[in-house]
PDB file of C-alpha atoms in Angstrom:
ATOM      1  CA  UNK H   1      42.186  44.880  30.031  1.00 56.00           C
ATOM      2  CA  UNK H   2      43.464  41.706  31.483  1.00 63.00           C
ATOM      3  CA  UNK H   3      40.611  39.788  33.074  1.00 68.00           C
ATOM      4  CA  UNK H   4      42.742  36.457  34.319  1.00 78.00           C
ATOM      5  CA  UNK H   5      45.770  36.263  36.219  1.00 79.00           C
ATOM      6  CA  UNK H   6      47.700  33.923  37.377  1.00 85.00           C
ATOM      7  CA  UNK H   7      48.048  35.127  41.369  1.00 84.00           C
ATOM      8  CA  UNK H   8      47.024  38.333  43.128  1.00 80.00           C
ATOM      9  CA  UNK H   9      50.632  40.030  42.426  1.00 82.00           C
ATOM     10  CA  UNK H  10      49.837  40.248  38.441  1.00 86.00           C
ATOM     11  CA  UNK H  11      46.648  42.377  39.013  1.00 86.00           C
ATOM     12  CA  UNK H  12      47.125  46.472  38.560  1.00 87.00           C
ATOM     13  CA  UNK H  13      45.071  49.094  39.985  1.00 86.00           C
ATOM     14  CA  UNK H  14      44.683  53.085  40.174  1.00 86.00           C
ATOM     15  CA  UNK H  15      46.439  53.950  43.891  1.00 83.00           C
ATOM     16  CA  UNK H  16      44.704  56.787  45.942  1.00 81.00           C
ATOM     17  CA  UNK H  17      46.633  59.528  44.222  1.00 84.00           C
ATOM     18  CA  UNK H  18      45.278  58.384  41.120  1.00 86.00           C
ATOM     19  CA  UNK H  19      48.382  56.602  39.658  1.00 89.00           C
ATOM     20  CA  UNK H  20      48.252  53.271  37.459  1.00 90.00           C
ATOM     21  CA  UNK H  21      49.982  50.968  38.674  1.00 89.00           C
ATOM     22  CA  UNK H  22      50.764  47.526  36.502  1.00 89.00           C
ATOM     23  CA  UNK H  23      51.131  45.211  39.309  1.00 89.00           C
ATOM     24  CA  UNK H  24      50.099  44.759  43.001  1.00 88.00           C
ATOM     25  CA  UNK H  25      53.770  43.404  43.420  1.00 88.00           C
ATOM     26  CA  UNK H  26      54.579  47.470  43.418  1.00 87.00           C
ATOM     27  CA  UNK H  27      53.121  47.423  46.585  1.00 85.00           C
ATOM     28  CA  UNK H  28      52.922  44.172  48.243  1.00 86.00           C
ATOM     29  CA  UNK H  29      56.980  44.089  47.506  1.00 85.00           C
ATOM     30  CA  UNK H  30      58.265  41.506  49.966  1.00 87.00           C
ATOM     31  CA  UNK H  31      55.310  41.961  52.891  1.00 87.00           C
ATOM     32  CA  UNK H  32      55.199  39.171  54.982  1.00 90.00           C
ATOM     33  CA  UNK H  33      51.523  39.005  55.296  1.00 92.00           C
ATOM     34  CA  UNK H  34      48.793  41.558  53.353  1.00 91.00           C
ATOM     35  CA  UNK H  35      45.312  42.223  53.803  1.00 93.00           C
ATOM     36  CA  UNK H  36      42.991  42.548  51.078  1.00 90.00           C
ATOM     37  CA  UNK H  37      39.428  44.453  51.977  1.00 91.00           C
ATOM     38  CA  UNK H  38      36.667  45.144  50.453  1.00 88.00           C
ATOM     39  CA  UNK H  39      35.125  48.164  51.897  1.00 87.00           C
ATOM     40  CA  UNK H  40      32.159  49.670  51.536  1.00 84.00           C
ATOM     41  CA  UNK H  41      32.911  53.673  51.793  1.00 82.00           C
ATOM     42  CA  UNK H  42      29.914  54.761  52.176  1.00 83.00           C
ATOM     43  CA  UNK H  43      28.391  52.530  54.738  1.00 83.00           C
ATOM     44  CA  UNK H  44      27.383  53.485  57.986  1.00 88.00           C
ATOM     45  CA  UNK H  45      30.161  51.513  59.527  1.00 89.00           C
ATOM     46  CA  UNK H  46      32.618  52.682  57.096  1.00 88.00           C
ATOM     47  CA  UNK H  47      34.377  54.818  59.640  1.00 91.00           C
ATOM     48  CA  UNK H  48      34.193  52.630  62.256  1.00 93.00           C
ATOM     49  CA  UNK H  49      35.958  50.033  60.400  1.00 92.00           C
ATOM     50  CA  UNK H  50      38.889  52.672  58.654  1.00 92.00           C
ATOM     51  CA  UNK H  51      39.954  53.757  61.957  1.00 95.00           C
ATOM     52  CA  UNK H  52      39.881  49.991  63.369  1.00 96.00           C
ATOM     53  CA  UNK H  53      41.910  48.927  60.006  1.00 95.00           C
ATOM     54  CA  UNK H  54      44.241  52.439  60.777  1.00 95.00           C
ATOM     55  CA  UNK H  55      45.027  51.054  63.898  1.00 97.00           C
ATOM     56  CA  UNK H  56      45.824  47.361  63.182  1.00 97.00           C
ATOM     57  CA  UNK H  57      47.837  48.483  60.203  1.00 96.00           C
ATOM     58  CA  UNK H  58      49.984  51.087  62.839  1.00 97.00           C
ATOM     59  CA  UNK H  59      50.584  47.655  64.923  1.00 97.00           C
ATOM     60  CA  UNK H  60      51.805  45.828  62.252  1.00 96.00           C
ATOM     61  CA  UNK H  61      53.267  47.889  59.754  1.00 94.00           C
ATOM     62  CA  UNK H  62      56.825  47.473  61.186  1.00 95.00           C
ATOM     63  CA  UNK H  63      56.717  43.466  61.103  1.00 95.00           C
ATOM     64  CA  UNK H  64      56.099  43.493  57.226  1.00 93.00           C
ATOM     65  CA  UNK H  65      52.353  43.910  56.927  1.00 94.00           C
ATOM     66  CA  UNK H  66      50.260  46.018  54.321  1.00 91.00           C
ATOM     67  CA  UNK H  67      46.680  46.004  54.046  1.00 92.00           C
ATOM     68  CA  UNK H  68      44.966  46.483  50.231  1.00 90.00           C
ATOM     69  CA  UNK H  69      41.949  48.675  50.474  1.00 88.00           C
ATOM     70  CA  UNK H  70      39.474  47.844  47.379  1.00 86.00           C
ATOM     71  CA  UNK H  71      36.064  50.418  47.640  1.00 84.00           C
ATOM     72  CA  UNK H  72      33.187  49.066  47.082  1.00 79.00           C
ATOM     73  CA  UNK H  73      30.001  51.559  47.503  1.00 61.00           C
ATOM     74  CA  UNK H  74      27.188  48.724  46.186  1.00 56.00           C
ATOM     75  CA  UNK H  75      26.658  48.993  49.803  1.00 51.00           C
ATOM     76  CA  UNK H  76      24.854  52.197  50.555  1.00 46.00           C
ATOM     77  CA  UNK H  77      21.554  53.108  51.982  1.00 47.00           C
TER      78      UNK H  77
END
């Protein structure tokens, strides 16, 4: 696995239907501006701040913005 990278675009990940992908490019495309979040899933604010993150993406999403959700659960009671 690739461990350095030259900008954010050459990283991959696993997308929420399980599927590889080889570069964040697949998704960022031509965005004008993206988000990247790392959020705790199973923290007591966790749904608080999905729904606030659901609604600032539905205000945006049209003007060419995309937000990168990253889990991270290290977070838990």
């Amino acid at each position: 696995m690739k461990t350095s990278y030259d900008s954010l675009f050459d990283m991959g990940a696993i997308v929420i239907n399980g599927k590889p992908i080889n570069s964040l490019r697949e998704i960022i495309g031509d965005k004008k501006c993206t988000m990247v979040v790392n959020i705790a899933t199973q923290s007591p604010m966790a749904d608080f701040n999905m729904t606030a993150l659901n609604e600032l993406y539905d205000r945006y999403c049209n003007d060419g913005f995309e937000i990168l959700l990253f889990p991270c659960n290290q977070f838990h009671n």
